[in-house]
Amino acid sequence: MRAARLIKMVLLLQSRPSMTAAELARELEVSERTVTRDAQALSEAGVPVYADRGRAGGYRLIGGYRTRLTGLARGEAEALFLSGVPGALREMGLEDAASAARLKVSAALLPSLRDASRTAAQRFHLDAPGWFREPETPELLPAVAEAVWDDRVLAGRYRRGQEEAARVLEPYGLVLKAGVWYLCARVVPEGAFRTYRIDRFAGVEPLSERFRRDEDFDLPGFWAAQAERFARSLLRAEVVVRVSPAGLRLLPHAVDPVAARDARADAGEPDAEGWVVLTLRVESEEVALTQLTALGPEAEVLAPEPLRARFAEHALRLAQLYGRV
């Protein structure tokens, strides 16, 4: 424990011109008296730590001293690539590893570049959760994340409705989508890759057995394919709709983007006024009523007839509301 703290102290002093005892105590989460003792221990070990006395004093390294303890461990290197998503790191239990990695990188940089982490943080921040909902960190996420990083087989109980099913999984990767965590894993012994919501696990247990990772597995590609397949699976009904050029531009913002893309790809030629007839896949007629209403007069539902009748009634009520009937 103390050895790690001494190394961190050297790296902190290497990355900055000087630091007060109070600053070091805050960074190392110890008392100023402990900082004094640690500085003395480093000096006795041959590390040239110099203490400036007085109110403006502090600690610094002299003689251009640079430690060789800047090599990144595998876990730190992996965490470093995620350092743009601090909330995700914290939820997975990797915040300390990322902090150590950033400190080692900072210590290895030229003095003119040591403010890079600060200037980057001033210019970019990723806020992953969606609007209008409080993000909740799944209680079992750290254990699942540890199994993912360690290529360790995972036994779990997964909830489907009111039932629980036992699963043995090879956990390949984690995905954070709009504030919801998912696990992409290969089912043992079936061998198929599937996606699981972390918050639906009732319990998980990393096993002693490790699995050999398929190096051809592409997590971003697998997730994109799964997400599109899921979106398509929800589209169980069809409506025929005639849309204006303006409606065609607005369509991907009103309905499912996958459905809009498919409908546009299969559409015929526009008429003389630029209107196009589309066959659009939707979740249900009820959902279509809500979605296509957003297009206003830029869309006309042609079929099915019950849905067209509901739009006619909706339009009549609007006209009555605004005194046009």
PDB file of C-alpha atoms in Angstrom:
ATOM      1  CA  MET A   1       0.000   0.000   0.000  1.00  0.00           C
ATOM      2  CA  ARG A   2       2.724   2.459   0.974  1.00  0.00           C
ATOM      3  CA  ALA A   3       4.880   1.491  -2.013  1.00  0.00           C
ATOM      4  CA  ALA A   4       2.046   2.360  -4.389  1.00  0.00           C
ATOM      5  CA  ARG A   5       1.538   5.674  -2.597  1.00  0.00           C
ATOM      6  CA  LEU A   6       5.258   6.534  -2.863  1.00  0.00           C
ATOM      7  CA  ILE A   7       5.221   5.777  -6.589  1.00  0.00           C
ATOM      8  CA  LYS A   8       2.171   7.979  -7.039  1.00  0.00           C
ATOM      9  CA  MET A   9       3.861  10.775  -5.106  1.00  0.00           C
ATOM     10  CA  VAL A  10       6.895  10.645  -7.408  1.00  0.00           C
ATOM     11  CA  LEU A  11       4.657  10.696 -10.486  1.00  0.00           C
ATOM     12  CA  LEU A  12       2.696  13.659  -9.141  1.00  0.00           C
ATOM     13  CA  LEU A  13       5.879  15.630  -8.507  1.00  0.00           C
ATOM     14  CA  GLN A  14       7.245  14.642 -11.897  1.00  0.00           C
ATOM     15  CA  SER A  15       4.138  15.933 -13.675  1.00  0.00           C
ATOM     16  CA  ARG A  16       4.126  19.371 -11.962  1.00  0.00           C
ATOM     17  CA  PRO A  17       6.792  21.968 -11.110  1.00  0.00           C
ATOM     18  CA  SER A  18       6.001  21.722  -7.391  1.00  0.00           C
ATOM     19  CA  MET A  19       3.213  20.796  -4.981  1.00  0.00           C
ATOM     20  CA  THR A  20       2.428  21.874  -1.457  1.00  0.00           C
ATOM     21  CA  ALA A  21       2.055  19.366   1.338  1.00  0.00           C
ATOM     22  CA  ALA A  22      -1.676  20.110   1.416  1.00  0.00           C
ATOM     23  CA  GLU A  23      -2.028  19.414  -2.323  1.00  0.00           C
ATOM     24  CA  LEU A  24      -0.127  16.148  -2.043  1.00  0.00           C
ATOM     25  CA  ALA A  25      -2.141  15.111   1.011  1.00  0.00           C
ATOM     26  CA  ARG A  26      -5.363  15.742  -0.918  1.00  0.00           C
ATOM     27  CA  GLU A  27      -4.209  13.793  -3.978  1.00  0.00           C
ATOM     28  CA  LEU A  28      -2.845  10.892  -1.924  1.00  0.00           C
ATOM     29  CA  GLU A  29      -5.720  10.923   0.583  1.00  0.00           C
ATOM     30  CA  VAL A  30      -3.387  11.039   3.584  1.00  0.00           C
ATOM     31  CA  SER A  31      -2.391  13.603   6.214  1.00  0.00           C
ATOM     32  CA  GLU A  32       0.280  16.259   5.651  1.00  0.00           C
ATOM     33  CA  ARG A  33       2.384  14.538   8.318  1.00  0.00           C
ATOM     34  CA  THR A  34       2.300  11.345   6.226  1.00  0.00           C
ATOM     35  CA  VAL A  35       3.378  13.375   3.182  1.00  0.00           C
ATOM     36  CA  THR A  36       6.381  14.648   5.155  1.00  0.00           C
ATOM     37  CA  ARG A  37       7.354  11.110   6.192  1.00  0.00           C
ATOM     38  CA  ASP A  38       6.914   9.803   2.637  1.00  0.00           C
ATOM     39  CA  ALA A  39       9.070  12.607   1.211  1.00  0.00           C
ATOM     40  CA  GLN A  40      11.795  11.737   3.736  1.00  0.00           C
ATOM     41  CA  ALA A  41      11.563   8.035   2.761  1.00  0.00           C
ATOM     42  CA  LEU A  42      11.904   8.888  -0.938  1.00  0.00           C
ATOM     43  CA  SER A  43      14.909  11.088  -0.244  1.00  0.00           C
ATOM     44  CA  GLU A  44      16.576   8.320   1.737  1.00  0.00           C
ATOM     45  CA  ALA A  45      15.901   5.942  -1.164  1.00  0.00           C
ATOM     46  CA  GLY A  46      17.777   8.243  -3.557  1.00  0.00           C
ATOM     47  CA  VAL A  47      14.855  10.102  -5.123  1.00  0.00           C
ATOM     48  CA  PRO A  48      15.820  13.815  -5.117  1.00  0.00           C
ATOM     49  CA  VAL A  49      12.742  15.270  -3.427  1.00  0.00           C
ATOM     50  CA  TYR A  50      13.430  18.831  -2.262  1.00  0.00           C
ATOM     51  CA  ALA A  51      11.283  20.690   0.260  1.00  0.00           C
ATOM     52  CA  ASP A  52      10.927  24.457  -0.093  1.00  0.00           C
ATOM     53  CA  ARG A  53      10.236  26.025   3.288  1.00  0.00           C
ATOM     54  CA  GLY A  54       7.820  28.875   4.023  1.00  0.00           C
ATOM     55  CA  ARG A  55       4.174  29.673   3.279  1.00  0.00           C
ATOM     56  CA  ALA A  56       4.724  29.464  -0.492  1.00  0.00           C
ATOM     57  CA  GLY A  57       6.883  26.387  -0.220  1.00  0.00           C
ATOM     58  CA  GLY A  58       6.250  22.828  -1.237  1.00  0.00           C
ATOM     59  CA  TYR A  59       7.884  19.748  -2.661  1.00  0.00           C
ATOM     60  CA  ARG A  60       9.616  19.320  -6.017  1.00  0.00           C
ATOM     61  CA  LEU A  61      12.028  17.044  -7.823  1.00  0.00           C
ATOM     62  CA  ILE A  62      15.454  18.458  -8.610  1.00  0.00           C
ATOM     63  CA  GLY A  63      18.139  17.700 -11.151  1.00  0.00           C
ATOM     64  CA  GLY A  64      15.737  16.798 -13.969  1.00  0.00           C
ATOM     65  CA  TYR A  65      14.901  13.540 -12.221  1.00  0.00           C
ATOM     66  CA  ARG A  66      12.503  11.306 -14.148  1.00  0.00           C
ATOM     67  CA  THR A  67      11.236   7.956 -12.951  1.00  0.00           C
ATOM     68  CA  ARG A  68      11.060   4.937 -15.242  1.00  0.00           C
ATOM     69  CA  LEU A  69       7.876   3.795 -13.496  1.00  0.00           C
ATOM     70  CA  THR A  70       5.657   5.071 -16.296  1.00  0.00           C
ATOM     71  CA  GLY A  71       4.893   1.809 -18.112  1.00  0.00           C
ATOM     72  CA  LEU A  72       1.169   1.204 -18.423  1.00  0.00           C
ATOM     73  CA  ALA A  73      -0.275  -2.036 -17.096  1.00  0.00           C
ATOM     74  CA  ARG A  74      -2.844  -3.786 -19.328  1.00  0.00           C
ATOM     75  CA  GLY A  75      -5.785  -2.787 -17.131  1.00  0.00           C
ATOM     76  CA  GLU A  76      -4.630   0.824 -17.004  1.00  0.00           C
ATOM     77  CA  ALA A  77      -4.126   0.953 -20.773  1.00  0.00           C
ATOM     78  CA  GLU A  78      -7.603  -0.452 -21.401  1.00  0.00           C
ATOM     79  CA  ALA A  79      -9.134   1.994 -18.929  1.00  0.00           C
ATOM     80  CA  LEU A  80      -7.268   4.890 -20.531  1.00  0.00           C
ATOM     81  CA  PHE A  81      -9.123   4.368 -23.817  1.00  0.00           C
ATOM     82  CA  LEU A  82     -12.362   4.841 -21.871  1.00  0.00           C
ATOM     83  CA  SER A  83     -11.231   7.907 -19.946  1.00  0.00           C
ATOM     84  CA  GLY A  84     -13.611  10.105 -21.923  1.00  0.00           C
ATOM     85  CA  VAL A  85     -16.544   8.470 -20.135  1.00  0.00           C
ATOM     86  CA  PRO A  86     -15.780   9.002 -16.422  1.00  0.00           C
ATOM     87  CA  GLY A  87     -19.269   7.992 -15.303  1.00  0.00           C
ATOM     88  CA  ALA A  88     -18.983   4.647 -17.078  1.00  0.00           C
ATOM     89  CA  LEU A  89     -15.554   4.029 -15.565  1.00  0.00           C
ATOM     90  CA  ARG A  90     -16.875   4.759 -12.102  1.00  0.00           C
ATOM     91  CA  GLU A  91     -19.849   2.413 -12.545  1.00  0.00           C
ATOM     92  CA  MET A  92     -17.595  -0.427 -13.758  1.00  0.00           C
ATOM     93  CA  GLY A  93     -15.161   0.052 -10.855  1.00  0.00           C
ATOM     94  CA  LEU A  94     -12.299   1.206 -13.105  1.00  0.00           C
ATOM     95  CA  GLU A  95     -11.949   4.802 -11.910  1.00  0.00           C
ATOM     96  CA  ASP A  96      -8.737   4.161  -9.925  1.00  0.00           C
ATOM     97  CA  ALA A  97      -7.098   2.341 -12.849  1.00  0.00           C
ATOM     98  CA  ALA A  98      -7.943   5.188 -15.216  1.00  0.00           C
ATOM     99  CA  SER A  99      -6.654   7.765 -12.736  1.00  0.00           C
ATOM    100  CA  ALA A 100      -3.340   5.912 -12.419  1.00  0.00           C
ATOM    101  CA  ALA A 101      -3.061   5.621 -16.195  1.00  0.00           C
ATOM    102  CA  ARG A 102      -3.702   9.336 -16.744  1.00  0.00           C
ATOM    103  CA  LEU A 103      -1.129  10.191 -14.093  1.00  0.00           C
ATOM    104  CA  LYS A 104       1.518   7.993 -15.745  1.00  0.00           C
ATOM    105  CA  VAL A 105       0.821   9.525 -19.138  1.00  0.00           C
ATOM    106  CA  SER A 106       0.997  13.026 -17.658  1.00  0.00           C
ATOM    107  CA  ALA A 107       4.343  12.223 -16.044  1.00  0.00           C
ATOM    108  CA  ALA A 108       5.745  10.996 -19.365  1.00  0.00           C
ATOM    109  CA  LEU A 109       4.648  14.069 -21.351  1.00  0.00           C
ATOM    110  CA  LEU A 110       6.736  17.093 -22.091  1.00  0.00           C
ATOM    111  CA  PRO A 111       6.094  19.987 -19.670  1.00  0.00           C
ATOM    112  CA  SER A 112       4.386  21.958 -22.445  1.00  0.00           C
ATOM    113  CA  LEU A 113       1.812  19.175 -22.890  1.00  0.00           C
ATOM    114  CA  ARG A 114       0.985  18.396 -19.282  1.00  0.00           C
ATOM    115  CA  ASP A 115      -2.167  20.460 -19.302  1.00  0.00           C
ATOM    116  CA  ALA A 116      -3.594  18.290 -22.107  1.00  0.00           C
ATOM    117  CA  SER A 117      -6.015  16.466 -19.808  1.00  0.00           C
ATOM    118  CA  ARG A 118      -7.358  19.771 -18.481  1.00  0.00           C
ATOM    119  CA  THR A 119      -7.740  21.401 -21.890  1.00  0.00           C
ATOM    120  CA  ALA A 120      -9.424  18.274 -23.280  1.00  0.00           C
ATOM    121  CA  ALA A 121     -11.876  18.206 -20.364  1.00  0.00           C
ATOM    122  CA  GLN A 122     -12.709  21.867 -21.081  1.00  0.00           C
ATOM    123  CA  ARG A 123     -13.639  21.004 -24.657  1.00  0.00           C
ATOM    124  CA  PHE A 124     -15.369  17.617 -24.531  1.00  0.00           C
ATOM    125  CA  HIS A 125     -17.728  15.832 -22.166  1.00  0.00           C
ATOM    126  CA  LEU A 126     -19.798  12.735 -22.866  1.00  0.00           C
ATOM    127  CA  ASP A 127     -23.158  12.515 -21.078  1.00  0.00           C
ATOM    128  CA  ALA A 128     -24.381   9.021 -21.956  1.00  0.00           C
ATOM    129  CA  PRO A 129     -27.777   8.706 -20.196  1.00  0.00           C
ATOM    130  CA  GLY A 130     -30.929   9.831 -21.963  1.00  0.00           C
ATOM    131  CA  TRP A 131     -33.019  12.820 -20.962  1.00  0.00           C
ATOM    132  CA  PHE A 132     -35.896  12.761 -18.475  1.00  0.00           C
ATOM    133  CA  ARG A 133     -34.763   9.732 -16.509  1.00  0.00           C
ATOM    134  CA  GLU A 134     -32.529   9.187 -13.516  1.00  0.00           C
ATOM    135  CA  PRO A 135     -29.637   6.880 -14.470  1.00  0.00           C
ATOM    136  CA  GLU A 136     -29.359   3.827 -12.226  1.00  0.00           C
ATOM    137  CA  THR A 137     -26.164   1.825 -11.915  1.00  0.00           C
ATOM    138  CA  PRO A 138     -26.896  -1.938 -11.858  1.00  0.00           C
ATOM    139  CA  GLU A 139     -25.656  -3.383  -8.579  1.00  0.00           C
ATOM    140  CA  LEU A 140     -23.988  -6.321 -10.340  1.00  0.00           C
ATOM    141  CA  LEU A 141     -22.194  -4.245 -12.992  1.00  0.00           C
ATOM    142  CA  PRO A 142     -18.731  -4.185 -11.305  1.00  0.00           C
ATOM    143  CA  ALA A 143     -18.724  -7.991 -10.992  1.00  0.00           C
ATOM    144  CA  VAL A 144     -19.788  -8.420 -14.623  1.00  0.00           C
ATOM    145  CA  ALA A 145     -17.211  -5.849 -15.782  1.00  0.00           C
ATOM    146  CA  GLU A 146     -14.449  -7.659 -13.873  1.00  0.00           C
ATOM    147  CA  ALA A 147     -15.368 -10.917 -15.620  1.00  0.00           C
ATOM    148  CA  VAL A 148     -15.309  -9.136 -19.001  1.00  0.00           C
ATOM    149  CA  TRP A 149     -11.847  -7.652 -18.445  1.00  0.00           C
ATOM    150  CA  ASP A 150     -10.494 -10.941 -17.057  1.00  0.00           C
ATOM    151  CA  ASP A 151     -12.010 -13.242 -19.765  1.00  0.00           C
ATOM    152  CA  ARG A 152     -13.594 -15.235 -16.969  1.00  0.00           C
ATOM    153  CA  VAL A 153     -16.633 -17.498 -17.463  1.00  0.00           C
ATOM    154  CA  LEU A 154     -19.699 -16.091 -15.726  1.00  0.00           C
ATOM    155  CA  ALA A 155     -22.586 -18.000 -14.126  1.00  0.00           C
ATOM    156  CA  GLY A 156     -25.761 -15.993 -13.646  1.00  0.00           C
ATOM    157  CA  ARG A 157     -29.494 -15.995 -13.058  1.00  0.00           C
ATOM    158  CA  TYR A 158     -31.344 -13.915 -15.645  1.00  0.00           C
ATOM    159  CA  ARG A 159     -34.907 -12.639 -15.224  1.00  0.00           C
ATOM    160  CA  ARG A 160     -37.414 -12.967 -18.058  1.00  0.00           C
ATOM    161  CA  GLY A 161     -40.732 -11.618 -16.867  1.00  0.00           C
ATOM    162  CA  GLN A 162     -41.574 -13.424 -13.623  1.00  0.00           C
ATOM    163  CA  GLU A 163     -39.171 -16.304 -14.267  1.00  0.00           C
ATOM    164  CA  GLU A 164     -35.436 -16.752 -13.757  1.00  0.00           C
ATOM    165  CA  ALA A 165     -33.201 -18.806 -16.022  1.00  0.00           C
ATOM    166  CA  ALA A 166     -29.704 -20.060 -15.223  1.00  0.00           C
ATOM    167  CA  ARG A 167     -27.032 -19.036 -17.715  1.00  0.00           C
ATOM    168  CA  VAL A 168     -23.350 -19.863 -18.157  1.00  0.00           C
ATOM    169  CA  LEU A 169     -21.769 -17.174 -20.305  1.00  0.00           C
ATOM    170  CA  GLU A 170     -18.494 -16.105 -21.846  1.00  0.00           C
ATOM    171  CA  PRO A 171     -18.748 -12.322 -21.299  1.00  0.00           C
ATOM    172  CA  TYR A 172     -17.252 -10.620 -24.358  1.00  0.00           C
ATOM    173  CA  GLY A 173     -18.152  -6.973 -23.941  1.00  0.00           C
ATOM    174  CA  LEU A 174     -20.220  -4.248 -22.306  1.00  0.00           C
ATOM    175  CA  VAL A 175     -22.349  -1.628 -24.065  1.00  0.00           C
ATOM    176  CA  LEU A 176     -23.788   1.524 -22.494  1.00  0.00           C
ATOM    177  CA  LYS A 177     -26.819   2.606 -24.540  1.00  0.00           C
ATOM    178  CA  ALA A 178     -28.795   5.695 -23.438  1.00  0.00           C
ATOM    179  CA  GLY A 179     -27.950   5.051 -19.777  1.00  0.00           C
ATOM    180  CA  VAL A 180     -28.704   1.297 -19.902  1.00  0.00           C
ATOM    181  CA  TRP A 181     -25.918  -1.288 -19.563  1.00  0.00           C
ATOM    182  CA  TYR A 182     -25.902  -4.432 -21.729  1.00  0.00           C
ATOM    183  CA  LEU A 183     -23.665  -7.509 -21.767  1.00  0.00           C
ATOM    184  CA  CYS A 184     -22.752  -9.154 -25.077  1.00  0.00           C
ATOM    185  CA  ALA A 185     -21.850 -12.760 -24.319  1.00  0.00           C
ATOM    186  CA  ARG A 186     -21.512 -16.214 -25.837  1.00  0.00           C
ATOM    187  CA  VAL A 187     -23.808 -18.827 -24.283  1.00  0.00           C
ATOM    188  CA  VAL A 188     -22.139 -22.009 -22.991  1.00  0.00           C
ATOM    189  CA  PRO A 189     -22.325 -24.668 -24.404  1.00  0.00           C
ATOM    190  CA  GLU A 190     -24.648 -23.427 -27.164  1.00  0.00           C
ATOM    191  CA  GLY A 191     -22.020 -21.103 -28.652  1.00  0.00           C
ATOM    192  CA  ALA A 192     -24.443 -18.385 -29.835  1.00  0.00           C
ATOM    193  CA  PHE A 193     -23.810 -14.733 -29.046  1.00  0.00           C
ATOM    194  CA  ARG A 194     -26.637 -12.948 -27.229  1.00  0.00           C
ATOM    195  CA  THR A 195     -27.305  -9.622 -25.507  1.00  0.00           C
ATOM    196  CA  TYR A 196     -28.429  -9.265 -21.874  1.00  0.00           C
ATOM    197  CA  ARG A 197     -29.524  -6.233 -19.860  1.00  0.00           C
ATOM    198  CA  ILE A 198     -27.303  -6.058 -16.778  1.00  0.00           C
ATOM    199  CA  ASP A 199     -30.133  -4.849 -14.540  1.00  0.00           C
ATOM    200  CA  ARG A 200     -32.104  -8.044 -15.263  1.00  0.00           C
ATOM    201  CA  PHE A 201     -29.493 -10.317 -13.695  1.00  0.00           C
ATOM    202  CA  ALA A 202     -30.699 -11.554 -10.310  1.00  0.00           C
ATOM    203  CA  GLY A 203     -27.226 -12.822  -9.453  1.00  0.00           C
ATOM    204  CA  VAL A 204     -23.824 -13.429 -11.065  1.00  0.00           C
ATOM    205  CA  GLU A 205     -20.758 -15.442 -10.072  1.00  0.00           C
ATOM    206  CA  PRO A 206     -17.425 -15.234 -11.932  1.00  0.00           C
ATOM    207  CA  LEU A 207     -16.043 -18.773 -12.164  1.00  0.00           C
ATOM    208  CA  SER A 208     -12.407 -19.824 -11.881  1.00  0.00           C
ATOM    209  CA  GLU A 209     -12.442 -20.960 -15.523  1.00  0.00           C
ATOM    210  CA  ARG A 210     -11.221 -18.555 -18.205  1.00  0.00           C
ATOM    211  CA  PHE A 211     -12.330 -18.689 -21.828  1.00  0.00           C
ATOM    212  CA  ARG A 212     -10.361 -18.222 -25.023  1.00  0.00           C
ATOM    213  CA  ARG A 213     -11.668 -15.094 -26.738  1.00  0.00           C
ATOM    214  CA  ASP A 214     -12.582 -15.240 -30.423  1.00  0.00           C
ATOM    215  CA  GLU A 215     -10.266 -12.574 -31.835  1.00  0.00           C
ATOM    216  CA  ASP A 216     -12.572 -12.048 -34.823  1.00  0.00           C
ATOM    217  CA  PHE A 217     -15.444 -10.918 -32.585  1.00  0.00           C
ATOM    218  CA  ASP A 218     -16.317  -7.295 -33.413  1.00  0.00           C
ATOM    219  CA  LEU A 219     -18.228  -5.737 -30.504  1.00  0.00           C
ATOM    220  CA  PRO A 220     -19.349  -2.526 -32.298  1.00  0.00           C
ATOM    221  CA  GLY A 221     -20.423  -4.517 -35.361  1.00  0.00           C
ATOM    222  CA  PHE A 222     -22.249  -7.129 -33.272  1.00  0.00           C
ATOM    223  CA  TRP A 223     -24.083  -4.441 -31.295  1.00  0.00           C
ATOM    224  CA  ALA A 224     -25.106  -2.537 -34.438  1.00  0.00           C
ATOM    225  CA  ALA A 225     -26.517  -5.715 -35.986  1.00  0.00           C
ATOM    226  CA  GLN A 226     -28.329  -6.675 -32.781  1.00  0.00           C
ATOM    227  CA  ALA A 227     -29.783  -3.195 -32.347  1.00  0.00           C
ATOM    228  CA  GLU A 228     -31.108  -3.144 -35.915  1.00  0.00           C
ATOM    229  CA  ARG A 229     -32.526  -6.663 -35.566  1.00  0.00           C
ATOM    230  CA  PHE A 230     -34.271  -5.652 -32.351  1.00  0.00           C
ATOM    231  CA  ALA A 231     -35.706  -2.515 -33.945  1.00  0.00           C
ATOM    232  CA  ARG A 232     -37.055  -4.550 -36.868  1.00  0.00           C
ATOM    233  CA  SER A 233     -38.594  -7.131 -34.537  1.00  0.00           C
ATOM    234  CA  LEU A 234     -40.808  -4.428 -33.018  1.00  0.00           C
ATOM    235  CA  LEU A 235     -42.257  -3.408 -36.390  1.00  0.00           C
ATOM    236  CA  ARG A 236     -45.167  -5.847 -36.710  1.00  0.00           C
ATOM    237  CA  ALA A 237     -47.714  -3.777 -38.687  1.00  0.00           C
ATOM    238  CA  GLU A 238     -47.736  -1.903 -42.006  1.00  0.00           C
ATOM    239  CA  VAL A 239     -49.343   1.345 -43.133  1.00  0.00           C
ATOM    240  CA  VAL A 240     -49.434   2.896 -46.576  1.00  0.00           C
ATOM    241  CA  VAL A 241     -48.788   6.596 -46.440  1.00  0.00           C
ATOM    242  CA  ARG A 242     -48.420   9.353 -49.017  1.00  0.00           C
ATOM    243  CA  VAL A 243     -45.879  12.004 -48.040  1.00  0.00           C
ATOM    244  CA  SER A 244     -44.799  15.341 -49.459  1.00  0.00           C
ATOM    245  CA  PRO A 245     -41.152  16.240 -50.099  1.00  0.00           C
ATOM    246  CA  ALA A 246     -41.114  18.016 -46.731  1.00  0.00           C
ATOM    247  CA  GLY A 247     -42.709  14.972 -45.094  1.00  0.00           C
ATOM    248  CA  LEU A 248     -40.089  12.723 -46.620  1.00  0.00           C
ATOM    249  CA  ARG A 249     -37.346  14.805 -45.004  1.00  0.00           C
ATOM    250  CA  LEU A 250     -39.123  14.715 -41.630  1.00  0.00           C
ATOM    251  CA  LEU A 251     -39.993  11.017 -41.751  1.00  0.00           C
ATOM    252  CA  PRO A 252     -36.821   9.660 -40.030  1.00  0.00           C
ATOM    253  CA  HIS A 253     -37.462  12.038 -37.120  1.00  0.00           C
ATOM    254  CA  ALA A 254     -41.103  10.973 -36.717  1.00  0.00           C
ATOM    255  CA  VAL A 255     -40.886   7.172 -37.060  1.00  0.00           C
ATOM    256  CA  ASP A 256     -38.282   4.488 -36.434  1.00  0.00           C
ATOM    257  CA  PRO A 257     -35.195   5.402 -38.536  1.00  0.00           C
ATOM    258  CA  VAL A 258     -34.784   1.791 -39.716  1.00  0.00           C
ATOM    259  CA  ALA A 259     -38.419   1.709 -40.878  1.00  0.00           C
ATOM    260  CA  ALA A 260     -38.042   5.071 -42.597  1.00  0.00           C
ATOM    261  CA  ARG A 261     -34.906   3.925 -44.418  1.00  0.00           C
ATOM    262  CA  ASP A 262     -36.534   0.697 -45.595  1.00  0.00           C
ATOM    263  CA  ALA A 263     -39.686   2.508 -46.754  1.00  0.00           C
ATOM    264  CA  ARG A 264     -37.742   5.081 -48.728  1.00  0.00           C
ATOM    265  CA  ALA A 265     -35.603   2.376 -50.345  1.00  0.00           C
ATOM    266  CA  ASP A 266     -38.715   0.535 -51.609  1.00  0.00           C
ATOM    267  CA  ALA A 267     -40.699   3.612 -52.612  1.00  0.00           C
ATOM    268  CA  GLY A 268     -41.808   4.288 -56.165  1.00  0.00           C
ATOM    269  CA  GLU A 269     -41.299   7.439 -58.182  1.00  0.00           C
ATOM    270  CA  PRO A 270     -42.776  10.733 -56.873  1.00  0.00           C
ATOM    271  CA  ASP A 271     -45.853  12.195 -58.562  1.00  0.00           C
ATOM    272  CA  ALA A 272     -45.959  15.535 -60.379  1.00  0.00           C
ATOM    273  CA  GLU A 273     -46.066  17.420 -57.056  1.00  0.00           C
ATOM    274  CA  GLY A 274     -43.226  15.402 -55.534  1.00  0.00           C
ATOM    275  CA  TRP A 275     -45.415  13.286 -53.228  1.00  0.00           C
ATOM    276  CA  VAL A 276     -44.336   9.670 -52.698  1.00  0.00           C
ATOM    277  CA  VAL A 277     -46.360   6.627 -51.615  1.00  0.00           C
ATOM    278  CA  LEU A 278     -44.568   4.511 -48.983  1.00  0.00           C
ATOM    279  CA  THR A 279     -45.272   1.236 -47.247  1.00  0.00           C
ATOM    280  CA  LEU A 280     -44.110   1.865 -43.707  1.00  0.00           C
ATOM    281  CA  ARG A 281     -43.558  -0.760 -41.012  1.00  0.00           C
ATOM    282  CA  VAL A 282     -44.721   0.330 -37.532  1.00  0.00           C
ATOM    283  CA  GLU A 283     -45.161  -1.202 -34.096  1.00  0.00           C
ATOM    284  CA  SER A 284     -48.955  -0.864 -34.229  1.00  0.00           C
ATOM    285  CA  GLU A 285     -51.691   1.339 -35.643  1.00  0.00           C
ATOM    286  CA  GLU A 286     -51.848   3.140 -32.298  1.00  0.00           C
ATOM    287  CA  VAL A 287     -48.145   3.990 -32.480  1.00  0.00           C
ATOM    288  CA  ALA A 288     -48.504   5.004 -36.145  1.00  0.00           C
ATOM    289  CA  LEU A 289     -51.285   7.440 -35.191  1.00  0.00           C
ATOM    290  CA  THR A 290     -49.017   9.162 -32.701  1.00  0.00           C
ATOM    291  CA  GLN A 291     -45.931   9.165 -34.923  1.00  0.00           C
ATOM    292  CA  LEU A 292     -47.495  10.243 -38.221  1.00  0.00           C
ATOM    293  CA  THR A 293     -49.556  12.969 -36.564  1.00  0.00           C
ATOM    294  CA  ALA A 294     -46.247  14.766 -36.098  1.00  0.00           C
ATOM    295  CA  LEU A 295     -46.007  15.161 -39.890  1.00  0.00           C
ATOM    296  CA  GLY A 296     -49.253  17.135 -39.961  1.00  0.00           C
ATOM    297  CA  PRO A 297     -50.434  18.026 -43.485  1.00  0.00           C
ATOM    298  CA  GLU A 298     -47.219  16.620 -44.995  1.00  0.00           C
ATOM    299  CA  ALA A 299     -48.562  13.040 -44.819  1.00  0.00           C
ATOM    300  CA  GLU A 300     -51.782  11.263 -45.804  1.00  0.00           C
ATOM    301  CA  VAL A 301     -52.538   7.746 -44.557  1.00  0.00           C
ATOM    302  CA  LEU A 302     -54.032   5.636 -47.373  1.00  0.00           C
ATOM    303  CA  ALA A 303     -54.323   2.267 -45.608  1.00  0.00           C
ATOM    304  CA  PRO A 304     -55.408   0.463 -43.568  1.00  0.00           C
ATOM    305  CA  GLU A 305     -58.856   2.013 -43.714  1.00  0.00           C
ATOM    306  CA  PRO A 306     -59.510   2.006 -39.917  1.00  0.00           C
ATOM    307  CA  LEU A 307     -56.332   4.032 -39.370  1.00  0.00           C
ATOM    308  CA  ARG A 308     -57.255   6.437 -42.186  1.00  0.00           C
ATOM    309  CA  ALA A 309     -60.665   6.916 -40.540  1.00  0.00           C
ATOM    310  CA  ARG A 310     -58.967   7.721 -37.213  1.00  0.00           C
ATOM    311  CA  PHE A 311     -56.805  10.357 -38.919  1.00  0.00           C
ATOM    312  CA  ALA A 312     -59.909  11.869 -40.556  1.00  0.00           C
ATOM    313  CA  GLU A 313     -61.613  12.061 -37.164  1.00  0.00           C
ATOM    314  CA  HIS A 314     -58.481  13.556 -35.634  1.00  0.00           C
ATOM    315  CA  ALA A 315     -58.285  16.198 -38.369  1.00  0.00           C
ATOM    316  CA  LEU A 316     -61.990  17.066 -37.915  1.00  0.00           C
ATOM    317  CA  ARG A 317     -61.571  17.547 -34.182  1.00  0.00           C
ATOM    318  CA  LEU A 318     -58.590  19.832 -34.790  1.00  0.00           C
ATOM    319  CA  ALA A 319     -60.587  21.894 -37.272  1.00  0.00           C
ATOM    320  CA  GLN A 320     -63.455  22.188 -34.780  1.00  0.00           C
ATOM    321  CA  LEU A 321     -61.028  23.147 -32.020  1.00  0.00           C
ATOM    322  CA  TYR A 322     -59.631  25.988 -34.130  1.00  0.00           C
ATOM    323  CA  GLY A 323     -63.061  27.122 -35.358  1.00  0.00           C
ATOM    324  CA  ARG A 324     -62.633  26.119 -38.982  1.00  0.00           C
ATOM    325  CA  VAL A 325     -65.763  23.900 -39.233  1.00  0.00           C
TER     326      VAL A 325
END
